[in-house]
Amino acid sequence: MGRWLVLLGMTALLALRPAAAADTIRWVVHHMPPVFTLPGGQTPSKASELGQGELDGLQRLLVTRLPQFRHEFVVAVPTRFETLVRQGEPICSLLPRRTPERLSWLYFTPTHPPLNSRAVHLVTRAELLPRLTALGEPLSLARVLREPGLRGVLTRDRSFGPRIDQLLQTQGQTLLQSALAWRGSNLLSMLQAGRMDYTLEHPVLVDDYLRQHPDGAKLVKLPLAEAQSLSRATVACARNPAGLRRIEAIDAAIRQLARAPDRDAWLREWLGELPEAADRERIDHFMNARARRGAQIE
């Protein structure tokens, strides 16, 4: 009888292990101030230790609305994230943009509409401003790509929104082939040093860089015509049965958030302040639709 009790106990323990694993979401985080920040460069052990970036606030909102999961955080660049997904880790991230290629290994659900603070701009040195503004306003990246003598450098394995991504595939192969791995603010440092003429980046990241490097060459940000239809921000989870369970729970949490009556309160919790009028109108339209509709997972 004792032997059978031991065997039954071991069976019960083995049965509990998959359930415990199924209750964990490992969130990929990355130091990309001020969009996503890791105070002191440390991997957070809980959501309250995240910084004050735009995605930090959204991450905290989601974690507090998913109490059925244990939440862990792991720092990973895009290539490492893909490796973890393909290894079967219970991992999700707010950082990847939806692209056709990523749909083969990730589930996506939308979190919020494009915000002005996230729109990709062309970044250049002030000395090149007359040459670029002469190409037209708003500036077209397609026109920049045809301009002889202008050298751009981009971040490798990054999506800039559907229109820009498509344009780069058809007219910007040279840029894609010479793209560099992301190393913090390495491209902005190269731009200041005159090693290239332009890159693509979000204005908030450029502003943060310039606050930290006020003595370098002046950088300017130019809005791009092709960036005006930037895709919605998303959460992504591994495209497998475990990932599907997680993305379904996250999608439900977003819809619960959209139906919450205290929208002003959670917007302040997310962004630190209420958004400007144009962004608030887009957020309200998006969230009202999310509140009415069912799951949006692809």
PDB file of C-alpha atoms in Angstrom:
ATOM      1  CA  MET A   1       0.000   0.000   0.000  1.00  0.00           C
ATOM      2  CA  GLY A   2       2.823   2.392   0.870  1.00  0.00           C
ATOM      3  CA  ARG A   3       4.387   1.860  -2.565  1.00  0.00           C
ATOM      4  CA  TRP A   4       1.108   2.693  -4.276  1.00  0.00           C
ATOM      5  CA  LEU A   5       0.725   5.844  -2.195  1.00  0.00           C
ATOM      6  CA  VAL A   6       4.208   6.980  -3.226  1.00  0.00           C
ATOM      7  CA  LEU A   7       3.421   6.333  -6.888  1.00  0.00           C
ATOM      8  CA  LEU A   8       0.142   8.202  -6.605  1.00  0.00           C
ATOM      9  CA  GLY A   9       1.917  11.127  -4.976  1.00  0.00           C
ATOM     10  CA  MET A  10       4.546  11.260  -7.714  1.00  0.00           C
ATOM     11  CA  THR A  11       1.810  11.127 -10.369  1.00  0.00           C
ATOM     12  CA  ALA A  12       0.020  14.020  -8.704  1.00  0.00           C
ATOM     13  CA  LEU A  13       3.197  16.102  -8.630  1.00  0.00           C
ATOM     14  CA  LEU A  14       3.894  15.420 -12.310  1.00  0.00           C
ATOM     15  CA  ALA A  15       0.337  16.396 -13.158  1.00  0.00           C
ATOM     16  CA  LEU A  16       0.761  19.692 -11.349  1.00  0.00           C
ATOM     17  CA  ARG A  17       3.902  20.750 -13.216  1.00  0.00           C
ATOM     18  CA  PRO A  18       2.295  21.445 -16.624  1.00  0.00           C
ATOM     19  CA  ALA A  19      -0.517  23.339 -14.921  1.00  0.00           C
ATOM     20  CA  ALA A  20       1.973  25.570 -13.126  1.00  0.00           C
ATOM     21  CA  ALA A  21       3.822  26.257 -16.382  1.00  0.00           C
ATOM     22  CA  ALA A  22       0.552  27.029 -18.130  1.00  0.00           C
ATOM     23  CA  ASP A  23      -0.144  29.756 -15.549  1.00  0.00           C
ATOM     24  CA  THR A  24       2.956  31.790 -16.450  1.00  0.00           C
ATOM     25  CA  ILE A  25       3.418  34.545 -19.015  1.00  0.00           C
ATOM     26  CA  ARG A  26       7.008  35.539 -19.687  1.00  0.00           C
ATOM     27  CA  TRP A  27       6.977  39.100 -21.020  1.00  0.00           C
ATOM     28  CA  VAL A  28       9.805  40.348 -23.208  1.00  0.00           C
ATOM     29  CA  VAL A  29      10.979  43.808 -22.123  1.00  0.00           C
ATOM     30  CA  HIS A  30      13.664  46.005 -23.588  1.00  0.00           C
ATOM     31  CA  HIS A  31      15.314  49.285 -22.663  1.00  0.00           C
ATOM     32  CA  MET A  32      14.060  51.672 -25.374  1.00  0.00           C
ATOM     33  CA  PRO A  33      13.529  54.967 -23.501  1.00  0.00           C
ATOM     34  CA  PRO A  34      11.195  56.670 -23.318  1.00  0.00           C
ATOM     35  CA  VAL A  35       8.883  54.123 -25.004  1.00  0.00           C
ATOM     36  CA  PHE A  36      10.006  51.290 -22.729  1.00  0.00           C
ATOM     37  CA  THR A  37      12.386  51.800 -19.831  1.00  0.00           C
ATOM     38  CA  LEU A  38      14.204  49.570 -17.363  1.00  0.00           C
ATOM     39  CA  PRO A  39      15.272  51.674 -14.351  1.00  0.00           C
ATOM     40  CA  GLY A  40      18.934  51.062 -13.663  1.00  0.00           C
ATOM     41  CA  GLY A  41      19.044  48.723 -16.632  1.00  0.00           C
ATOM     42  CA  GLN A  42      17.770  45.919 -14.405  1.00  0.00           C
ATOM     43  CA  THR A  43      15.343  43.197 -15.427  1.00  0.00           C
ATOM     44  CA  PRO A  44      12.167  43.807 -13.379  1.00  0.00           C
ATOM     45  CA  SER A  45      10.861  41.072 -11.084  1.00  0.00           C
ATOM     46  CA  LYS A  46       7.357  42.589 -11.067  1.00  0.00           C
ATOM     47  CA  ALA A  47       5.363  45.103 -13.093  1.00  0.00           C
ATOM     48  CA  SER A  48       5.680  47.846 -10.475  1.00  0.00           C
ATOM     49  CA  GLU A  49       9.432  47.936 -11.174  1.00  0.00           C
ATOM     50  CA  LEU A  50       8.916  48.953 -14.805  1.00  0.00           C
ATOM     51  CA  GLY A  51       9.702  52.546 -15.767  1.00  0.00           C
ATOM     52  CA  GLN A  52       7.505  55.368 -17.035  1.00  0.00           C
ATOM     53  CA  GLY A  53       7.593  54.819 -20.783  1.00  0.00           C
ATOM     54  CA  GLU A  54       4.510  54.561 -22.953  1.00  0.00           C
ATOM     55  CA  LEU A  55       4.636  50.771 -23.152  1.00  0.00           C
ATOM     56  CA  ASP A  56       5.668  50.358 -19.512  1.00  0.00           C
ATOM     57  CA  GLY A  57       2.368  51.870 -18.456  1.00  0.00           C
ATOM     58  CA  LEU A  58       0.375  49.650 -20.799  1.00  0.00           C
ATOM     59  CA  GLN A  59       2.320  46.618 -19.574  1.00  0.00           C
ATOM     60  CA  ARG A  60       1.345  47.404 -15.976  1.00  0.00           C
ATOM     61  CA  LEU A  61      -2.323  47.801 -16.943  1.00  0.00           C
ATOM     62  CA  LEU A  62      -2.372  44.406 -18.615  1.00  0.00           C
ATOM     63  CA  VAL A  63      -0.537  42.622 -15.814  1.00  0.00           C
ATOM     64  CA  THR A  64      -2.974  43.907 -13.177  1.00  0.00           C
ATOM     65  CA  ARG A  65      -5.886  42.684 -15.316  1.00  0.00           C
ATOM     66  CA  LEU A  66      -4.457  39.188 -15.769  1.00  0.00           C
ATOM     67  CA  PRO A  67      -4.345  37.932 -12.142  1.00  0.00           C
ATOM     68  CA  GLN A  68      -4.820  34.317 -13.272  1.00  0.00           C
ATOM     69  CA  PHE A  69      -1.215  34.279 -14.538  1.00  0.00           C
ATOM     70  CA  ARG A  70       2.148  34.522 -12.856  1.00  0.00           C
ATOM     71  CA  HIS A  71       4.114  37.232 -14.699  1.00  0.00           C
ATOM     72  CA  GLU A  72       7.840  37.051 -15.364  1.00  0.00           C
ATOM     73  CA  PHE A  73      10.043  39.404 -17.387  1.00  0.00           C
ATOM     74  CA  VAL A  74      12.954  38.661 -19.671  1.00  0.00           C
ATOM     75  CA  VAL A  75      15.158  41.113 -21.567  1.00  0.00           C
ATOM     76  CA  ALA A  76      15.548  40.059 -25.209  1.00  0.00           C
ATOM     77  CA  VAL A  77      16.348  41.691 -28.550  1.00  0.00           C
ATOM     78  CA  PRO A  78      14.074  40.730 -31.505  1.00  0.00           C
ATOM     79  CA  THR A  79      16.241  37.814 -32.642  1.00  0.00           C
ATOM     80  CA  ARG A  80      16.371  36.385 -29.118  1.00  0.00           C
ATOM     81  CA  PHE A  81      12.599  36.803 -28.780  1.00  0.00           C
ATOM     82  CA  GLU A  82      12.054  34.757 -31.960  1.00  0.00           C
ATOM     83  CA  THR A  83      14.401  32.059 -30.668  1.00  0.00           C
ATOM     84  CA  LEU A  84      12.481  31.826 -27.384  1.00  0.00           C
ATOM     85  CA  VAL A  85       9.163  31.616 -29.234  1.00  0.00           C
ATOM     86  CA  ARG A  86      10.407  28.826 -31.470  1.00  0.00           C
ATOM     87  CA  GLN A  87      11.717  26.962 -28.401  1.00  0.00           C
ATOM     88  CA  GLY A  88       8.160  26.868 -27.043  1.00  0.00           C
ATOM     89  CA  GLU A  89       8.569  29.392 -24.213  1.00  0.00           C
ATOM     90  CA  PRO A  90       5.293  30.815 -22.782  1.00  0.00           C
ATOM     91  CA  ILE A  91       6.348  34.252 -23.980  1.00  0.00           C
ATOM     92  CA  CYS A  92       4.551  37.413 -25.124  1.00  0.00           C
ATOM     93  CA  SER A  93       5.630  40.940 -25.998  1.00  0.00           C
ATOM     94  CA  LEU A  94       4.260  44.427 -26.592  1.00  0.00           C
ATOM     95  CA  LEU A  95       7.209  45.314 -28.828  1.00  0.00           C
ATOM     96  CA  PRO A  96       6.745  43.505 -32.200  1.00  0.00           C
ATOM     97  CA  ARG A  97       4.733  45.073 -34.989  1.00  0.00           C
ATOM     98  CA  ARG A  98       2.416  42.826 -36.965  1.00  0.00           C
ATOM     99  CA  THR A  99       3.923  41.808 -40.304  1.00  0.00           C
ATOM    100  CA  PRO A 100       2.885  39.023 -42.727  1.00  0.00           C
ATOM    101  CA  GLU A 101       6.084  37.088 -41.961  1.00  0.00           C
ATOM    102  CA  ARG A 102       5.577  37.283 -38.190  1.00  0.00           C
ATOM    103  CA  LEU A 103       2.041  35.898 -38.511  1.00  0.00           C
ATOM    104  CA  SER A 104       3.647  32.542 -39.280  1.00  0.00           C
ATOM    105  CA  TRP A 105       5.035  32.281 -35.721  1.00  0.00           C
ATOM    106  CA  LEU A 106       3.113  34.836 -33.622  1.00  0.00           C
ATOM    107  CA  TYR A 107      -0.492  35.561 -32.651  1.00  0.00           C
ATOM    108  CA  PHE A 108      -1.416  39.261 -32.505  1.00  0.00           C
ATOM    109  CA  THR A 109      -4.170  41.299 -30.906  1.00  0.00           C
ATOM    110  CA  PRO A 110      -4.417  45.125 -31.139  1.00  0.00           C
ATOM    111  CA  THR A 111      -3.958  47.243 -28.022  1.00  0.00           C
ATOM    112  CA  HIS A 112      -4.415  50.867 -29.177  1.00  0.00           C
ATOM    113  CA  PRO A 113      -4.435  53.070 -32.284  1.00  0.00           C
ATOM    114  CA  PRO A 114      -1.415  54.980 -33.607  1.00  0.00           C
ATOM    115  CA  LEU A 115      -0.412  57.893 -31.380  1.00  0.00           C
ATOM    116  CA  ASN A 116       1.416  60.990 -32.597  1.00  0.00           C
ATOM    117  CA  SER A 117       4.258  60.228 -30.194  1.00  0.00           C
ATOM    118  CA  ARG A 118       4.865  56.922 -31.957  1.00  0.00           C
ATOM    119  CA  ALA A 119       4.798  58.039 -35.605  1.00  0.00           C
ATOM    120  CA  VAL A 120       8.065  57.265 -37.382  1.00  0.00           C
ATOM    121  CA  HIS A 121       9.947  60.331 -38.657  1.00  0.00           C
ATOM    122  CA  LEU A 122      12.987  60.751 -40.828  1.00  0.00           C
ATOM    123  CA  VAL A 123      15.827  62.004 -38.611  1.00  0.00           C
ATOM    124  CA  THR A 124      18.703  63.976 -40.066  1.00  0.00           C
ATOM    125  CA  ARG A 125      21.259  66.629 -39.126  1.00  0.00           C
ATOM    126  CA  ALA A 126      20.140  70.236 -39.238  1.00  0.00           C
ATOM    127  CA  GLU A 127      22.674  71.040 -41.973  1.00  0.00           C
ATOM    128  CA  LEU A 128      20.789  68.728 -44.372  1.00  0.00           C
ATOM    129  CA  LEU A 129      17.386  70.239 -43.634  1.00  0.00           C
ATOM    130  CA  PRO A 130      17.277  72.621 -46.666  1.00  0.00           C
ATOM    131  CA  ARG A 131      18.077  69.786 -49.062  1.00  0.00           C
ATOM    132  CA  LEU A 132      15.389  67.517 -47.630  1.00  0.00           C
ATOM    133  CA  THR A 133      12.628  70.115 -47.270  1.00  0.00           C
ATOM    134  CA  ALA A 134      13.213  71.014 -50.948  1.00  0.00           C
ATOM    135  CA  LEU A 135      11.927  67.512 -51.778  1.00  0.00           C
ATOM    136  CA  GLY A 136       8.400  68.476 -50.659  1.00  0.00           C
ATOM    137  CA  GLU A 137       6.209  68.611 -47.554  1.00  0.00           C
ATOM    138  CA  PRO A 138       5.197  66.324 -46.047  1.00  0.00           C
ATOM    139  CA  LEU A 139       8.399  64.573 -46.954  1.00  0.00           C
ATOM    140  CA  SER A 140       8.026  61.336 -48.896  1.00  0.00           C
ATOM    141  CA  LEU A 141      10.464  58.526 -48.129  1.00  0.00           C
ATOM    142  CA  ALA A 142      10.001  57.335 -51.703  1.00  0.00           C
ATOM    143  CA  ARG A 143      11.377  60.667 -52.909  1.00  0.00           C
ATOM    144  CA  VAL A 144      14.283  60.466 -50.448  1.00  0.00           C
ATOM    145  CA  LEU A 145      15.196  57.000 -51.730  1.00  0.00           C
ATOM    146  CA  ARG A 146      15.502  58.406 -55.245  1.00  0.00           C
ATOM    147  CA  GLU A 147      17.734  61.300 -54.172  1.00  0.00           C
ATOM    148  CA  PRO A 148      21.368  60.621 -55.167  1.00  0.00           C
ATOM    149  CA  GLY A 149      24.086  61.039 -52.595  1.00  0.00           C
ATOM    150  CA  LEU A 150      21.927  60.616 -49.470  1.00  0.00           C
ATOM    151  CA  ARG A 151      22.954  57.656 -47.313  1.00  0.00           C
ATOM    152  CA  GLY A 152      20.510  56.230 -44.801  1.00  0.00           C
ATOM    153  CA  VAL A 153      21.014  53.498 -42.233  1.00  0.00           C
ATOM    154  CA  LEU A 154      18.209  51.567 -40.529  1.00  0.00           C
ATOM    155  CA  THR A 155      17.839  49.118 -37.662  1.00  0.00           C
ATOM    156  CA  ARG A 156      17.818  45.477 -38.756  1.00  0.00           C
ATOM    157  CA  ASP A 157      14.711  43.278 -38.302  1.00  0.00           C
ATOM    158  CA  ARG A 158      12.434  46.205 -37.520  1.00  0.00           C
ATOM    159  CA  SER A 159       8.990  47.106 -38.825  1.00  0.00           C
ATOM    160  CA  PHE A 160       8.223  50.783 -39.516  1.00  0.00           C
ATOM    161  CA  GLY A 161       4.565  50.281 -40.395  1.00  0.00           C
ATOM    162  CA  PRO A 162       2.949  48.618 -43.437  1.00  0.00           C
ATOM    163  CA  ARG A 163       3.457  51.383 -45.988  1.00  0.00           C
ATOM    164  CA  ILE A 164       7.101  52.030 -45.159  1.00  0.00           C
ATOM    165  CA  ASP A 165       7.853  48.301 -44.927  1.00  0.00           C
ATOM    166  CA  GLN A 166       6.380  47.736 -48.388  1.00  0.00           C
ATOM    167  CA  LEU A 167       8.254  50.723 -49.804  1.00  0.00           C
ATOM    168  CA  LEU A 168      11.548  49.439 -48.408  1.00  0.00           C
ATOM    169  CA  GLN A 169      10.930  46.035 -49.957  1.00  0.00           C
ATOM    170  CA  THR A 170      10.358  47.526 -53.396  1.00  0.00           C
ATOM    171  CA  GLN A 171      12.648  50.561 -53.440  1.00  0.00           C
ATOM    172  CA  GLY A 172      14.869  50.335 -50.386  1.00  0.00           C
ATOM    173  CA  GLN A 173      16.692  47.019 -50.710  1.00  0.00           C
ATOM    174  CA  THR A 174      20.044  48.777 -50.346  1.00  0.00           C
ATOM    175  CA  LEU A 175      18.898  50.192 -46.998  1.00  0.00           C
ATOM    176  CA  LEU A 176      17.655  46.801 -45.812  1.00  0.00           C
ATOM    177  CA  GLN A 177      20.824  44.999 -46.850  1.00  0.00           C
ATOM    178  CA  SER A 178      23.034  47.489 -45.003  1.00  0.00           C
ATOM    179  CA  ALA A 179      20.852  47.658 -41.864  1.00  0.00           C
ATOM    180  CA  LEU A 180      22.621  47.309 -38.509  1.00  0.00           C
ATOM    181  CA  ALA A 181      21.694  45.430 -35.367  1.00  0.00           C
ATOM    182  CA  TRP A 182      19.978  47.516 -32.687  1.00  0.00           C
ATOM    183  CA  ARG A 183      22.431  48.738 -30.060  1.00  0.00           C
ATOM    184  CA  GLY A 184      20.510  51.359 -28.105  1.00  0.00           C
ATOM    185  CA  SER A 185      21.105  54.778 -29.638  1.00  0.00           C
ATOM    186  CA  ASN A 186      23.928  53.624 -31.933  1.00  0.00           C
ATOM    187  CA  LEU A 187      22.305  54.947 -35.133  1.00  0.00           C
ATOM    188  CA  LEU A 188      21.615  58.387 -33.677  1.00  0.00           C
ATOM    189  CA  SER A 189      25.223  58.568 -32.489  1.00  0.00           C
ATOM    190  CA  MET A 190      26.400  57.646 -35.996  1.00  0.00           C
ATOM    191  CA  LEU A 191      24.105  60.276 -37.469  1.00  0.00           C
ATOM    192  CA  GLN A 192      25.459  62.968 -35.167  1.00  0.00           C
ATOM    193  CA  ALA A 193      28.993  61.945 -36.111  1.00  0.00           C
ATOM    194  CA  GLY A 194      28.229  62.376 -39.818  1.00  0.00           C
ATOM    195  CA  ARG A 195      28.636  58.687 -40.710  1.00  0.00           C
ATOM    196  CA  MET A 196      25.300  58.719 -42.570  1.00  0.00           C
ATOM    197  CA  ASP A 197      22.676  61.269 -43.587  1.00  0.00           C
ATOM    198  CA  TYR A 198      19.422  59.970 -42.109  1.00  0.00           C
ATOM    199  CA  THR A 199      17.644  57.200 -40.236  1.00  0.00           C
ATOM    200  CA  LEU A 200      14.035  56.446 -39.241  1.00  0.00           C
ATOM    201  CA  GLU A 201      12.976  56.759 -35.616  1.00  0.00           C
ATOM    202  CA  HIS A 202      10.158  57.800 -33.295  1.00  0.00           C
ATOM    203  CA  PRO A 203      10.347  61.450 -32.163  1.00  0.00           C
ATOM    204  CA  VAL A 204      10.140  60.603 -28.462  1.00  0.00           C
ATOM    205  CA  LEU A 205      13.268  58.454 -28.742  1.00  0.00           C
ATOM    206  CA  VAL A 206      15.120  61.209 -30.592  1.00  0.00           C
ATOM    207  CA  ASP A 207      14.099  63.783 -27.982  1.00  0.00           C
ATOM    208  CA  ASP A 208      15.318  61.536 -25.182  1.00  0.00           C
ATOM    209  CA  TYR A 209      18.629  60.977 -26.963  1.00  0.00           C
ATOM    210  CA  LEU A 210      19.163  64.702 -27.480  1.00  0.00           C
ATOM    211  CA  ARG A 211      18.512  65.403 -23.792  1.00  0.00           C
ATOM    212  CA  GLN A 212      21.316  62.987 -22.976  1.00  0.00           C
ATOM    213  CA  HIS A 213      23.656  64.286 -25.721  1.00  0.00           C
ATOM    214  CA  PRO A 214      23.058  68.048 -25.900  1.00  0.00           C
ATOM    215  CA  ASP A 215      26.521  68.922 -27.199  1.00  0.00           C
ATOM    216  CA  GLY A 216      26.505  66.918 -30.441  1.00  0.00           C
ATOM    217  CA  ALA A 217      25.328  67.985 -33.882  1.00  0.00           C
ATOM    218  CA  LYS A 218      21.708  69.135 -33.906  1.00  0.00           C
ATOM    219  CA  LEU A 219      19.277  66.491 -35.115  1.00  0.00           C
ATOM    220  CA  VAL A 220      15.894  67.335 -36.668  1.00  0.00           C
ATOM    221  CA  LYS A 221      12.807  65.167 -37.201  1.00  0.00           C
ATOM    222  CA  LEU A 222      10.745  65.320 -40.395  1.00  0.00           C
ATOM    223  CA  PRO A 223       7.282  63.711 -40.637  1.00  0.00           C
ATOM    224  CA  LEU A 224       6.915  61.213 -43.456  1.00  0.00           C
ATOM    225  CA  ALA A 225       3.898  60.951 -45.735  1.00  0.00           C
ATOM    226  CA  GLU A 226       4.148  57.150 -45.684  1.00  0.00           C
ATOM    227  CA  ALA A 227       4.064  57.009 -41.868  1.00  0.00           C
ATOM    228  CA  GLN A 228       0.626  58.588 -41.580  1.00  0.00           C
ATOM    229  CA  SER A 229      -1.126  55.206 -41.786  1.00  0.00           C
ATOM    230  CA  LEU A 230       1.024  53.517 -39.143  1.00  0.00           C
ATOM    231  CA  SER A 231      -0.481  50.235 -38.004  1.00  0.00           C
ATOM    232  CA  ARG A 232      -2.103  49.748 -34.612  1.00  0.00           C
ATOM    233  CA  ALA A 233       0.052  48.741 -31.662  1.00  0.00           C
ATOM    234  CA  THR A 234      -0.243  45.087 -30.725  1.00  0.00           C
ATOM    235  CA  VAL A 235       0.556  42.368 -28.239  1.00  0.00           C
ATOM    236  CA  ALA A 236       2.161  39.240 -29.676  1.00  0.00           C
ATOM    237  CA  CYS A 237       2.374  35.708 -28.264  1.00  0.00           C
ATOM    238  CA  ALA A 238       3.866  32.495 -29.619  1.00  0.00           C
ATOM    239  CA  ARG A 239       1.766  30.848 -32.331  1.00  0.00           C
ATOM    240  CA  ASN A 240       1.160  27.549 -30.570  1.00  0.00           C
ATOM    241  CA  PRO A 241      -1.591  26.196 -28.271  1.00  0.00           C
ATOM    242  CA  ALA A 242      -0.030  27.732 -25.141  1.00  0.00           C
ATOM    243  CA  GLY A 243       0.388  31.070 -26.927  1.00  0.00           C
ATOM    244  CA  LEU A 244      -3.227  30.972 -28.083  1.00  0.00           C
ATOM    245  CA  ARG A 245      -4.452  30.604 -24.488  1.00  0.00           C
ATOM    246  CA  ARG A 246      -2.390  33.603 -23.479  1.00  0.00           C
ATOM    247  CA  ILE A 247      -3.376  35.853 -26.367  1.00  0.00           C
ATOM    248  CA  GLU A 248      -7.043  35.011 -25.738  1.00  0.00           C
ATOM    249  CA  ALA A 249      -6.688  36.086 -22.106  1.00  0.00           C
ATOM    250  CA  ILE A 250      -4.834  39.267 -23.093  1.00  0.00           C
ATOM    251  CA  ASP A 251      -7.454  40.119 -25.722  1.00  0.00           C
ATOM    252  CA  ALA A 252     -10.187  39.669 -23.099  1.00  0.00           C
ATOM    253  CA  ALA A 253      -8.296  41.950 -20.688  1.00  0.00           C
ATOM    254  CA  ILE A 254      -8.067  44.679 -23.351  1.00  0.00           C
ATOM    255  CA  ARG A 255     -11.810  44.437 -24.014  1.00  0.00           C
ATOM    256  CA  GLN A 256     -12.460  44.588 -20.255  1.00  0.00           C
ATOM    257  CA  LEU A 257     -10.296  47.697 -20.094  1.00  0.00           C
ATOM    258  CA  ALA A 258     -12.226  49.225 -22.997  1.00  0.00           C
ATOM    259  CA  ARG A 259     -15.525  48.707 -21.140  1.00  0.00           C
ATOM    260  CA  ALA A 260     -14.246  50.126 -17.841  1.00  0.00           C
ATOM    261  CA  PRO A 261     -16.091  53.331 -16.852  1.00  0.00           C
ATOM    262  CA  ASP A 262     -12.974  55.037 -15.451  1.00  0.00           C
ATOM    263  CA  ARG A 263     -11.240  55.653 -18.774  1.00  0.00           C
ATOM    264  CA  ASP A 264      -9.656  58.932 -17.690  1.00  0.00           C
ATOM    265  CA  ALA A 265      -8.121  57.203 -14.657  1.00  0.00           C
ATOM    266  CA  TRP A 266      -6.542  54.310 -16.527  1.00  0.00           C
ATOM    267  CA  LEU A 267      -5.339  56.599 -19.329  1.00  0.00           C
ATOM    268  CA  ARG A 268      -3.462  58.642 -16.730  1.00  0.00           C
ATOM    269  CA  GLU A 269      -2.145  55.421 -15.197  1.00  0.00           C
ATOM    270  CA  TRP A 270      -0.982  54.298 -18.637  1.00  0.00           C
ATOM    271  CA  LEU A 271       0.432  57.515 -20.131  1.00  0.00           C
ATOM    272  CA  GLY A 272       1.107  59.591 -17.036  1.00  0.00           C
ATOM    273  CA  GLU A 273      -1.355  62.224 -18.287  1.00  0.00           C
ATOM    274  CA  LEU A 274      -4.385  62.492 -20.520  1.00  0.00           C
ATOM    275  CA  PRO A 275      -3.444  62.374 -24.227  1.00  0.00           C
ATOM    276  CA  GLU A 276      -3.767  65.375 -26.511  1.00  0.00           C
ATOM    277  CA  ALA A 277      -7.147  65.918 -28.199  1.00  0.00           C
ATOM    278  CA  ALA A 278      -6.366  64.191 -31.505  1.00  0.00           C
ATOM    279  CA  ASP A 279      -4.875  61.138 -29.825  1.00  0.00           C
ATOM    280  CA  ARG A 280      -7.731  61.015 -27.287  1.00  0.00           C
ATOM    281  CA  GLU A 281     -10.280  60.993 -30.108  1.00  0.00           C
ATOM    282  CA  ARG A 282      -8.501  58.054 -31.767  1.00  0.00           C
ATOM    283  CA  ILE A 283      -8.208  56.168 -28.472  1.00  0.00           C
ATOM    284  CA  ASP A 284     -11.895  56.663 -27.652  1.00  0.00           C
ATOM    285  CA  HIS A 285     -12.980  55.519 -31.119  1.00  0.00           C
ATOM    286  CA  PHE A 286     -10.723  52.445 -30.897  1.00  0.00           C
ATOM    287  CA  MET A 287     -11.734  51.489 -27.352  1.00  0.00           C
ATOM    288  CA  ASN A 288     -15.445  52.009 -27.976  1.00  0.00           C
ATOM    289  CA  ALA A 289     -15.206  49.581 -30.898  1.00  0.00           C
ATOM    290  CA  ARG A 290     -13.185  47.117 -28.807  1.00  0.00           C
ATOM    291  CA  ALA A 291     -15.827  47.261 -26.070  1.00  0.00           C
ATOM    292  CA  ARG A 292     -18.602  46.360 -28.536  1.00  0.00           C
ATOM    293  CA  ARG A 293     -16.883  43.610 -30.497  1.00  0.00           C
ATOM    294  CA  GLY A 294     -15.623  40.142 -29.701  1.00  0.00           C
ATOM    295  CA  ALA A 295     -12.082  38.851 -29.761  1.00  0.00           C
ATOM    296  CA  GLN A 296      -9.677  40.255 -32.355  1.00  0.00           C
ATOM    297  CA  ILE A 297      -6.898  37.705 -32.703  1.00  0.00           C
ATOM    298  CA  GLU A 298      -4.981  36.842 -35.827  1.00  0.00           C
TER     299      GLU A 298
END
